[in-house]
CSV table of C-alpha atoms and ligand atoms in Angstrom, one decimal:
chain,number,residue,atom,x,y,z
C,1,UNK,CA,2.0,-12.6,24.2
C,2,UNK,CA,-1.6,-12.1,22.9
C,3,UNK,CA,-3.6,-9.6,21.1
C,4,UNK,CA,-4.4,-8.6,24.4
C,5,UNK,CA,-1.5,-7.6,25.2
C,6,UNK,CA,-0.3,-5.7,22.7
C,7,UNK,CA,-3.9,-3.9,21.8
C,8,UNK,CA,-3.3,-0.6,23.5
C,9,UNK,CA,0.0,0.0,21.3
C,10,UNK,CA,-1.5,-1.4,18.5
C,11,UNK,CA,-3.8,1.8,18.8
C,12,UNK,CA,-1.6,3.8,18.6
C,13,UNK,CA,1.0,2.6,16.2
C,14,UNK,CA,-2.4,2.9,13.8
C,15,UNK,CA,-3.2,6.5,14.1
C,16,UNK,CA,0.5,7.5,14.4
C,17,UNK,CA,1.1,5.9,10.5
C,18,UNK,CA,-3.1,7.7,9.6
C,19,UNK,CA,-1.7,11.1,11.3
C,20,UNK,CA,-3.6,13.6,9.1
C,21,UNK,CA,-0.5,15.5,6.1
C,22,UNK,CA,0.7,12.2,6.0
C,23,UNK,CA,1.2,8.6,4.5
C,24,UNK,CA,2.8,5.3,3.6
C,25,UNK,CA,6.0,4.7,1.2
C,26,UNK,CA,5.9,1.2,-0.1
C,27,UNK,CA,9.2,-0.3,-0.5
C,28,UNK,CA,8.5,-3.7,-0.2
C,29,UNK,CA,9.1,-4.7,-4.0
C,30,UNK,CA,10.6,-8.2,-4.4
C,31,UNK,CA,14.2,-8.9,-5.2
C,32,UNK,CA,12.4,-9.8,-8.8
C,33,UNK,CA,10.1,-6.3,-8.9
C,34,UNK,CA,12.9,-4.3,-8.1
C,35,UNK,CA,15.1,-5.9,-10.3
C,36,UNK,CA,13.3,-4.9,-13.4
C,37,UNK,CA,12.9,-1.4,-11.3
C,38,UNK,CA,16.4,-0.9,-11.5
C,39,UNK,CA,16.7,-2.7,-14.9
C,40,UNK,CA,14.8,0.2,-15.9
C,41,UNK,CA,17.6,2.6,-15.2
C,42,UNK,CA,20.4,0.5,-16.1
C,43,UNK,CA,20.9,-0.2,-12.6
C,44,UNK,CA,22.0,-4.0,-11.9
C,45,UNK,CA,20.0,-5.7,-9.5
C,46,UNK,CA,22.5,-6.3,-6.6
C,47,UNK,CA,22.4,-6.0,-2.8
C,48,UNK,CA,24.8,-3.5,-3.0
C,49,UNK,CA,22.5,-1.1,-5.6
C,50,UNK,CA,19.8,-1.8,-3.8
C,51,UNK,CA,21.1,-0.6,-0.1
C,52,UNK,CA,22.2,2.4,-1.8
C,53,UNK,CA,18.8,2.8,-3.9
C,54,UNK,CA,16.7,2.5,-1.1
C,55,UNK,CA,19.6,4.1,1.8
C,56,UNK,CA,19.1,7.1,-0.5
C,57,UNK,CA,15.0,7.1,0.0
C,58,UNK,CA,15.5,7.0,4.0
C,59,UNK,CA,17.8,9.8,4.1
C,60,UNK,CA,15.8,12.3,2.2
C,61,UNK,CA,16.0,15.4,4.8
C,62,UNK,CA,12.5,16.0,5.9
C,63,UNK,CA,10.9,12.9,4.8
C,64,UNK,CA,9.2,12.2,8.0
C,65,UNK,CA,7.1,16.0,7.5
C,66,UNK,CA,5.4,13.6,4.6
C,67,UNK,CA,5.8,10.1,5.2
C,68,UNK,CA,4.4,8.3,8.9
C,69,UNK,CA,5.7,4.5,7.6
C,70,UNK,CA,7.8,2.8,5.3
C,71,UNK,CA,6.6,-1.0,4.0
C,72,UNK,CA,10.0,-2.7,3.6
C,73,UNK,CA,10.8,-6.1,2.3
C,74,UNK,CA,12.6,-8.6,4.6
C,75,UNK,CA,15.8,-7.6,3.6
C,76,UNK,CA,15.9,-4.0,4.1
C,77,UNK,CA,14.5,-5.0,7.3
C,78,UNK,CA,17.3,-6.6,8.2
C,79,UNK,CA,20.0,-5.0,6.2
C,80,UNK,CA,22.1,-1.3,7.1
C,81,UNK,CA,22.9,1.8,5.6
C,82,UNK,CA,26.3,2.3,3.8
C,83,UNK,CA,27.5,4.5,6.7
C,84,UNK,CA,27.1,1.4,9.2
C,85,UNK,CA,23.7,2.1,10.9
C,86,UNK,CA,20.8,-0.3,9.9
C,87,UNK,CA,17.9,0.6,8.0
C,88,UNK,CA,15.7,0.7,11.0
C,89,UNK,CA,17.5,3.3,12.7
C,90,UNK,CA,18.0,5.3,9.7
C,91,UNK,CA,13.8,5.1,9.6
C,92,UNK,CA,13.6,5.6,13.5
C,93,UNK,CA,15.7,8.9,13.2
C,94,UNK,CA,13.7,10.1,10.4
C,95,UNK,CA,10.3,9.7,12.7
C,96,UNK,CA,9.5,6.7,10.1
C,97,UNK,CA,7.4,3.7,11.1
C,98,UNK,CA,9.5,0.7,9.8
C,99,UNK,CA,6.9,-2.1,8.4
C,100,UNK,CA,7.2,-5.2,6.7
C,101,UNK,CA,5.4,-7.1,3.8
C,102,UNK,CA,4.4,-10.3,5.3
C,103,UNK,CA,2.8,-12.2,2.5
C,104,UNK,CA,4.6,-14.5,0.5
C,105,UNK,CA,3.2,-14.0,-3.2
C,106,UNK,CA,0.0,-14.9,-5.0
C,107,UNK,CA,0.0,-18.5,-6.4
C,108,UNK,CA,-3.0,-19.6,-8.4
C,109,UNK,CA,-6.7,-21.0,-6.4
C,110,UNK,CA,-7.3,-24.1,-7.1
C,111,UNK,CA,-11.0,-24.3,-8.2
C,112,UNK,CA,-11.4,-20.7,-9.3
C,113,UNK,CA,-10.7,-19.3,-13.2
C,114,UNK,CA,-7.5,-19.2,-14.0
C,115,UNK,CA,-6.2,-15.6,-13.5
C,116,UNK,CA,-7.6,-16.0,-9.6
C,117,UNK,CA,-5.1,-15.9,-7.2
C,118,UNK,CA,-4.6,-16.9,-3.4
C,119,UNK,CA,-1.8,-14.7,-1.2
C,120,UNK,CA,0.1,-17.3,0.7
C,121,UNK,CA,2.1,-17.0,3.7
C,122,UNK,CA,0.0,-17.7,6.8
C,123,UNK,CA,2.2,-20.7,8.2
C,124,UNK,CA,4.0,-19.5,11.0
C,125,UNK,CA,2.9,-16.2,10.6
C,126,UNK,CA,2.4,-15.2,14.3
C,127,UNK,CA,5.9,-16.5,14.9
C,128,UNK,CA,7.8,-14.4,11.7
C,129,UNK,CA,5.9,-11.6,12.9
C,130,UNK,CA,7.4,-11.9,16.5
C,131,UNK,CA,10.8,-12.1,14.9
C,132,UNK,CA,10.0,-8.7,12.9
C,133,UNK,CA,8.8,-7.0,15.5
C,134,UNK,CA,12.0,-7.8,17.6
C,135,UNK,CA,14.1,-6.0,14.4
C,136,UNK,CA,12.0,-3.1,14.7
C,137,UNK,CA,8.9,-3.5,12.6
C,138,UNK,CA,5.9,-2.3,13.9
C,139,UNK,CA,3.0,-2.8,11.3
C,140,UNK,CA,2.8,-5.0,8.6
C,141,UNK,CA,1.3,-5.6,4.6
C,142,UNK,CA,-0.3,-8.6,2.8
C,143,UNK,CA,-1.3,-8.1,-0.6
C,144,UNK,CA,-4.5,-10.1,-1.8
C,145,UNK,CA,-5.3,-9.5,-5.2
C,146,UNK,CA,-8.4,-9.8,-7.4
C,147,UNK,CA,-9.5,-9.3,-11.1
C,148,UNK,CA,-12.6,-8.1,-12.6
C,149,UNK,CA,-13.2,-10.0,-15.9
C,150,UNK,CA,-15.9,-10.3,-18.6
C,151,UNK,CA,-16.5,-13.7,-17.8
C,152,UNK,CA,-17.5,-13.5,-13.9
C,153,UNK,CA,-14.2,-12.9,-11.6
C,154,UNK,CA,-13.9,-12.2,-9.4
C,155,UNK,CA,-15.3,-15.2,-8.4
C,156,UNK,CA,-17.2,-15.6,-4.6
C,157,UNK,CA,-14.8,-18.5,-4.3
C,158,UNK,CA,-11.8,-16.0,-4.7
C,159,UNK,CA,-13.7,-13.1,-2.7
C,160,UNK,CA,-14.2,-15.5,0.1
C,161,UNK,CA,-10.9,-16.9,-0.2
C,162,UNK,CA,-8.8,-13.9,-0.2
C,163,UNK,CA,-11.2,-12.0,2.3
C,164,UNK,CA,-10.5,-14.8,5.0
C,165,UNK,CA,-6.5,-14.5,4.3
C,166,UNK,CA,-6.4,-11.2,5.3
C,167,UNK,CA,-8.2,-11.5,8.0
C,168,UNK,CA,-6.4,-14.5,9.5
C,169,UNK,CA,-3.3,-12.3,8.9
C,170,UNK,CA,-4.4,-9.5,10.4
C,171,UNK,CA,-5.3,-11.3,13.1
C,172,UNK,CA,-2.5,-13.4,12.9
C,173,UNK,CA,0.4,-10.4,13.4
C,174,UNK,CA,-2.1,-8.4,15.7
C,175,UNK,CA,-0.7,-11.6,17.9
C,176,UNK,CA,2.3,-10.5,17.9
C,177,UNK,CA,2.5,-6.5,17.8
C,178,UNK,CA,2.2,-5.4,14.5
C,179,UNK,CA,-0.4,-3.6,13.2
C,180,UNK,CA,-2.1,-4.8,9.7
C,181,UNK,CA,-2.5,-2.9,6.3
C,182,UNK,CA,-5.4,-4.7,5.2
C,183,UNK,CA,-4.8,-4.8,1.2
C,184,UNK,CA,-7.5,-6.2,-1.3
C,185,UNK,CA,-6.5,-4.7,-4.2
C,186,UNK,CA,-8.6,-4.6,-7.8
C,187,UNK,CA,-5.9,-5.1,-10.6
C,188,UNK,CA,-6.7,-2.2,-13.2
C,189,UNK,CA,-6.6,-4.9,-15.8
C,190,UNK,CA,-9.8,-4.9,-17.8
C,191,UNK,CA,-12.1,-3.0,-20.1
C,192,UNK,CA,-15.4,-2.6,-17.0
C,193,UNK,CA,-17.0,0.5,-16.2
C,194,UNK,CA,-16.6,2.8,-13.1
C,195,UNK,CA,-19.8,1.0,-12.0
C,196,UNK,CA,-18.8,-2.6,-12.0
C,197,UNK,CA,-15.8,-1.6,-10.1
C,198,UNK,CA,-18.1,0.3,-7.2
C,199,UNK,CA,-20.1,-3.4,-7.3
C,200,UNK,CA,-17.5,-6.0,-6.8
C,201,UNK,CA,-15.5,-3.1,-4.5
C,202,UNK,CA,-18.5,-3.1,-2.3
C,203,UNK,CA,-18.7,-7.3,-2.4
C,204,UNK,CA,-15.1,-7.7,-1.7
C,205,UNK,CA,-14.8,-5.1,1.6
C,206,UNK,CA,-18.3,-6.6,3.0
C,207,UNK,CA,-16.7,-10.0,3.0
C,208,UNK,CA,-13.1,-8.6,4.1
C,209,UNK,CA,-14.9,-6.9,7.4
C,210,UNK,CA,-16.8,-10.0,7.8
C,211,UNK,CA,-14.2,-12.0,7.9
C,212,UNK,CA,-12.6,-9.5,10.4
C,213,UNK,CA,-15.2,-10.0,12.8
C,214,UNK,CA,-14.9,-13.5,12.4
C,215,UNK,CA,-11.2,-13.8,13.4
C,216,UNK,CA,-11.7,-11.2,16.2
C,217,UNK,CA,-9.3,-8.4,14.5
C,218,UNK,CA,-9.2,-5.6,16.9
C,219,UNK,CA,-10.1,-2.6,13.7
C,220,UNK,CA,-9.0,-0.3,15.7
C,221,UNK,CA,-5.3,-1.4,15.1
C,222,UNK,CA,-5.2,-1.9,11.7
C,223,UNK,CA,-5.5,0.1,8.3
C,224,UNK,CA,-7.4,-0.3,5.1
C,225,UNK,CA,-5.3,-0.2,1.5
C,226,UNK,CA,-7.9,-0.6,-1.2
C,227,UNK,CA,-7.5,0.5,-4.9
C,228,UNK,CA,-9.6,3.8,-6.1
C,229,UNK,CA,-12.9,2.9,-7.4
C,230,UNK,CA,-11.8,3.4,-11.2
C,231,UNK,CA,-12.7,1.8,-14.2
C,232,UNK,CA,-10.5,-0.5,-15.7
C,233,UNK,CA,-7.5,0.8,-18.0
C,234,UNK,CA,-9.2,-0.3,-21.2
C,235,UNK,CA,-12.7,1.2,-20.6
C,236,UNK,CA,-13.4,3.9,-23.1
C,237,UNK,CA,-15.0,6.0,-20.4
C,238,UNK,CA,-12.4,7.5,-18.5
C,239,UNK,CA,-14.3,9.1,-15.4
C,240,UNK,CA,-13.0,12.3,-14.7
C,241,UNK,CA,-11.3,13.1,-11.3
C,242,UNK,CA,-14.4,14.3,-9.4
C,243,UNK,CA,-16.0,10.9,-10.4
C,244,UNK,CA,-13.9,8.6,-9.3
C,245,UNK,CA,-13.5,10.3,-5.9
C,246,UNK,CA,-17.1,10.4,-5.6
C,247,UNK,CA,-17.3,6.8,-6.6
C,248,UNK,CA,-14.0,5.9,-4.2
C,249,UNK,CA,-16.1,7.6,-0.9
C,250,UNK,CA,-19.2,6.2,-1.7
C,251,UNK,CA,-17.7,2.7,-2.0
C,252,UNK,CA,-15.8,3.4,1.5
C,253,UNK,CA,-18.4,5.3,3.0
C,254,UNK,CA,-21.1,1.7,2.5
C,255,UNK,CA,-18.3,-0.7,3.5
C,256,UNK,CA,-15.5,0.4,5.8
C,257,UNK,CA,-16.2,0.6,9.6
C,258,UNK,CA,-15.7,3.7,11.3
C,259,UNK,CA,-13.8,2.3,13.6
C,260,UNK,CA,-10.9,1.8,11.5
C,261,UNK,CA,-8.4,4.9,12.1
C,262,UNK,CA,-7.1,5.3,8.5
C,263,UNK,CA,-7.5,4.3,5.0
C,264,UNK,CA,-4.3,4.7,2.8
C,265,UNK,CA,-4.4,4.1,-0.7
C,266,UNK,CA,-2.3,2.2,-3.6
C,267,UNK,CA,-1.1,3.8,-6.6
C,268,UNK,CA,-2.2,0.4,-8.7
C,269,UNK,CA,-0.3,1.9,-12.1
C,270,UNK,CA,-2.0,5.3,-11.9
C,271,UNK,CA,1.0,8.1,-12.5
C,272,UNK,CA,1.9,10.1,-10.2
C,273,UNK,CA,0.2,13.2,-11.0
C,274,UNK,CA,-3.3,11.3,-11.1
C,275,UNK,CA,-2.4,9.4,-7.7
C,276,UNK,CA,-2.4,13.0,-6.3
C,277,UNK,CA,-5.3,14.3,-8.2
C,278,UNK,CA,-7.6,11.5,-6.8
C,279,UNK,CA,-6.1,11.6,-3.3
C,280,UNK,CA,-6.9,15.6,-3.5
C,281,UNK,CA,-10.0,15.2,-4.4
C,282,UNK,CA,-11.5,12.9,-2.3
C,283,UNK,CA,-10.3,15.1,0.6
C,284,UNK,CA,-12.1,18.1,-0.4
C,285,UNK,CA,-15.7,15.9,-0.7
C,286,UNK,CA,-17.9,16.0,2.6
C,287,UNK,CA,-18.1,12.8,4.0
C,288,UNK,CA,-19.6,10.9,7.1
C,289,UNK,CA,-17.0,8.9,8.6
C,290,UNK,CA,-14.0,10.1,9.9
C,291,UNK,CA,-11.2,8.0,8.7
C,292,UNK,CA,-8.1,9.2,7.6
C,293,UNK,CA,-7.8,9.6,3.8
C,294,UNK,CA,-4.0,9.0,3.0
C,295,UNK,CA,-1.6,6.8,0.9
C,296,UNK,CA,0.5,4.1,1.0
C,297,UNK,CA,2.1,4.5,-2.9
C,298,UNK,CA,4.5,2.4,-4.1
C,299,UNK,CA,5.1,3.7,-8.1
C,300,UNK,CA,3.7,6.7,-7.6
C,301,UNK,CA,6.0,8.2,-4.9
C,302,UNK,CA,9.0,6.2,-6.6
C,303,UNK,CA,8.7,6.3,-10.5
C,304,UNK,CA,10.2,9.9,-10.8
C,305,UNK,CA,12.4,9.5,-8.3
C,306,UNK,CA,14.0,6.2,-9.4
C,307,UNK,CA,14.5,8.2,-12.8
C,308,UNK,CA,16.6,10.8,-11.1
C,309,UNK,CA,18.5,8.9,-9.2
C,310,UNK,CA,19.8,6.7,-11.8
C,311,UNK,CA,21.7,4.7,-9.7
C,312,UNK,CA,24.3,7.8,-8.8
C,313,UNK,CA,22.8,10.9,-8.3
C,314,UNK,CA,21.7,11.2,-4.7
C,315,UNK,CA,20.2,14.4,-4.4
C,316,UNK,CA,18.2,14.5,-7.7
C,317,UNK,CA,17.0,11.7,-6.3
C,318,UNK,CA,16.0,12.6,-3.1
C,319,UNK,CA,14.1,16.2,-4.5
C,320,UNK,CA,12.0,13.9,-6.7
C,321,UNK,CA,10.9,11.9,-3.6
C,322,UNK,CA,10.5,14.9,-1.6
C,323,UNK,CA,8.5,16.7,-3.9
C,324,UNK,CA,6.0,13.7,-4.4
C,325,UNK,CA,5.7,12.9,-0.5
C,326,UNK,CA,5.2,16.5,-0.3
C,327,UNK,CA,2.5,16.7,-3.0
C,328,UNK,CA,0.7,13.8,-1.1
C,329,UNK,CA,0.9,14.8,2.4
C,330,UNK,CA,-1.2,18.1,0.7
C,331,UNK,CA,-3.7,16.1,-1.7
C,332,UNK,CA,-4.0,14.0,2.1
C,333,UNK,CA,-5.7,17.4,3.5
C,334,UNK,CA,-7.1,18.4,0.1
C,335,UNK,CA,-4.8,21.4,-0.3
C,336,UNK,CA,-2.7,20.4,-3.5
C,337,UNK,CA,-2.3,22.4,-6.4
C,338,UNK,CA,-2.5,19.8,-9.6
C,339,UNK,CA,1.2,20.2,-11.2
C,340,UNK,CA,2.5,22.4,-8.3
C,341,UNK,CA,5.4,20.0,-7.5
C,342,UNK,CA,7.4,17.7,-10.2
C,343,UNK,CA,5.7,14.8,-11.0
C,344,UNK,CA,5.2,12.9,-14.3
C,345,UNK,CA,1.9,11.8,-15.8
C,346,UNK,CA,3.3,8.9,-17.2
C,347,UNK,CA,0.8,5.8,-17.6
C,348,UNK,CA,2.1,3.5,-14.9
C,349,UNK,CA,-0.2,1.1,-15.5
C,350,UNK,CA,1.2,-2.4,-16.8
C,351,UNK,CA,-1.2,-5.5,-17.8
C,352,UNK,CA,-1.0,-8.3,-15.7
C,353,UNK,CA,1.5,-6.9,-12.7
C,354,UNK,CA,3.1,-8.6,-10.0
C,355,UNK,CA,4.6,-7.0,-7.3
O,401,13P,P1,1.7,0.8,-5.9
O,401,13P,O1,1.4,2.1,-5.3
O,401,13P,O2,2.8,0.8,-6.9
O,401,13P,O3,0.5,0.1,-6.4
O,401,13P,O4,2.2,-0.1,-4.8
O,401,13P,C1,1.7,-0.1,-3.5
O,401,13P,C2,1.8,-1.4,-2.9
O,401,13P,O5,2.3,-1.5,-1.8
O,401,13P,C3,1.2,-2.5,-3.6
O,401,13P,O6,1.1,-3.6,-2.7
């Protein structure tokens, strides 16, 4: 098997999870991340809670109106529903795209400042990705992260670094049928303008695409997950919402081929009502290229829901989900009405995260 092989699906699988009205739920939190998820709630981190945590997400009625794919850590991949049936089919039924998070976890670059990381995980790659595809899988995440400080990060070491991981992984699973979310994200973390943020945003996609070309990633098949051009959480300027869509197109608009079917954005601590706002607002801005504008939110299409739920109560649970995939499928074609669905506008934004 080959890229070749596997680039006319590839295609496909891409704008099926960038159809226009809808996006990405990310699932793929780490035994650890979910832990202190369900910590949260007084919900103990087992298997058990966490089948029936995330068995509750995939069975929301009318999910797949809102949502085209759900990322899914390697044991959800593998794991089934309560009733019997495996996760994948519960997804399948739904008109979900099952995915997987590929990457193994940041782990600090040698030779860069100390809060610069490197996302591991490319060993054997093409091969894990075979055996995920085989379960069901069908596109894939790997989460490179960078840091804007006052004292120089990121660094070009760490741009270069992380740029050429994502493109030997996207590469890498393209190999073996799974199409890439491509995800450089900018930590929040930081007191740097709107401005900076535009610069270093610019820097790190140039190099990403770059690398791309390098490794021969068909773009076609893959999907871009960036952060919203936004200054950091401790700038005194906040930039209203008109701004930092402006800011988030223009930084797209200069970096990101237009050959690249969708771009699907992470939540990165904002709440849930601002993850919409954005998301609205850059869909209502004119713009040259044509890629989809969607999301691919992990907090903010889960932190009101996880509340509800509470580790019993199914249906609350399910109507908080279904009213934030609903309120993002319409900011996704610039039609939502700011506070028209429950949402919360809690700060979700926490110093130093890992996911
Ligand atoms: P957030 O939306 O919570 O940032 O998570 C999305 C994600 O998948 C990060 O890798």
């Amino acid at each position: 098997m080959s890229l070749s092989t596997y680039s006319k699906e590839l295609i496909a699988t891409a704008n099926s999870l960038a159809v226009s009205g809808k996006g990405i739920l990310a699932v793929d939190e780490s035994t650890k991340t979910i832990g202190k998820r369900l910590g949260a709630i007084q919900v103990e981190n087992t298997e058990t809670n966490r089948q029936a945590y995330r068995g509750m997400l995939f069975t929301t009625v009318g999910l797949g109106d809102f949502i085209s794919g759900a990322i899914l850590y390697e044991e959800t991949l593998f794991q089934s529903h309560l009733d019997g049936e495996t996760m994948v089919q519960k997804l399948n039924k739904a008109g979900i795209v099952p995915g997987i998070k590929v990457d193994k976890g940041l782990r600090p670059l040698p030779g860069a400042q100390s809060v610069e990381t490197v996302c591991t995980g490319l060993d054997g790659l093409v091969e894990r990705a075979a055996d995920y595809y085989a379960q069901g899988a069908r596109f894939a995440k790997w989460r490179a992260v960078l840091q804007i400080t006052a004292d120089g990060c990121p660094s070009d070491l760490a741009i270069r670094e992380n740029a050429w991981g994502l493109a030997r992984y996207a590469r890498s699973v393209q190999e073996s049928g799974l199409v890439p979310i491509i995800e450089p994200e900018i930590l929040m973390d930081g007191d740097h303008s709107i401005e900076v943020t535009s610069a270093v945003q610019e820097q790190i996609l140039k190099e990403v695409y770059f690398a791309c070309q390098l490794n021969g990633v068909l773009l076609e098949g893959t999907l871009l997950k960036p952060s919203m051009t936004i200054q950091g959480a401790d700038c005194a300027q906040k930039s209203d919402p008109q701004i930092v869509a402006e800011m988030t197109v223009r930084t797209l608009e200069r970096c990101v081929p237009a050959s690249v079917p969708g771009i699907v954005f992470l939540s990165g601590g904002l709440s849930e009502e601002a993850a919409s706002v954005y998301l609205n607002n850059m869909n209502t801005i004119s713009r040259k290229a044509q890629w989809n504008i969607g999301f691919s939110y992990g907090r903010a299409l889960q932190h009101s829901c996880l509340k509800a739920w509470a580790g019993k109560d199914k249906e609350a649970g399910q109507a908080a989900l279904f009213a934030r995939a609903k309120a993002n499928s319409e900011a996704s074609q610039g039609r939502y009405v700011p506070g028209s669905q429950p949402s919360s506008d809690e700060q979700l934004f926490v110093a130093g995260y890992t996911y």
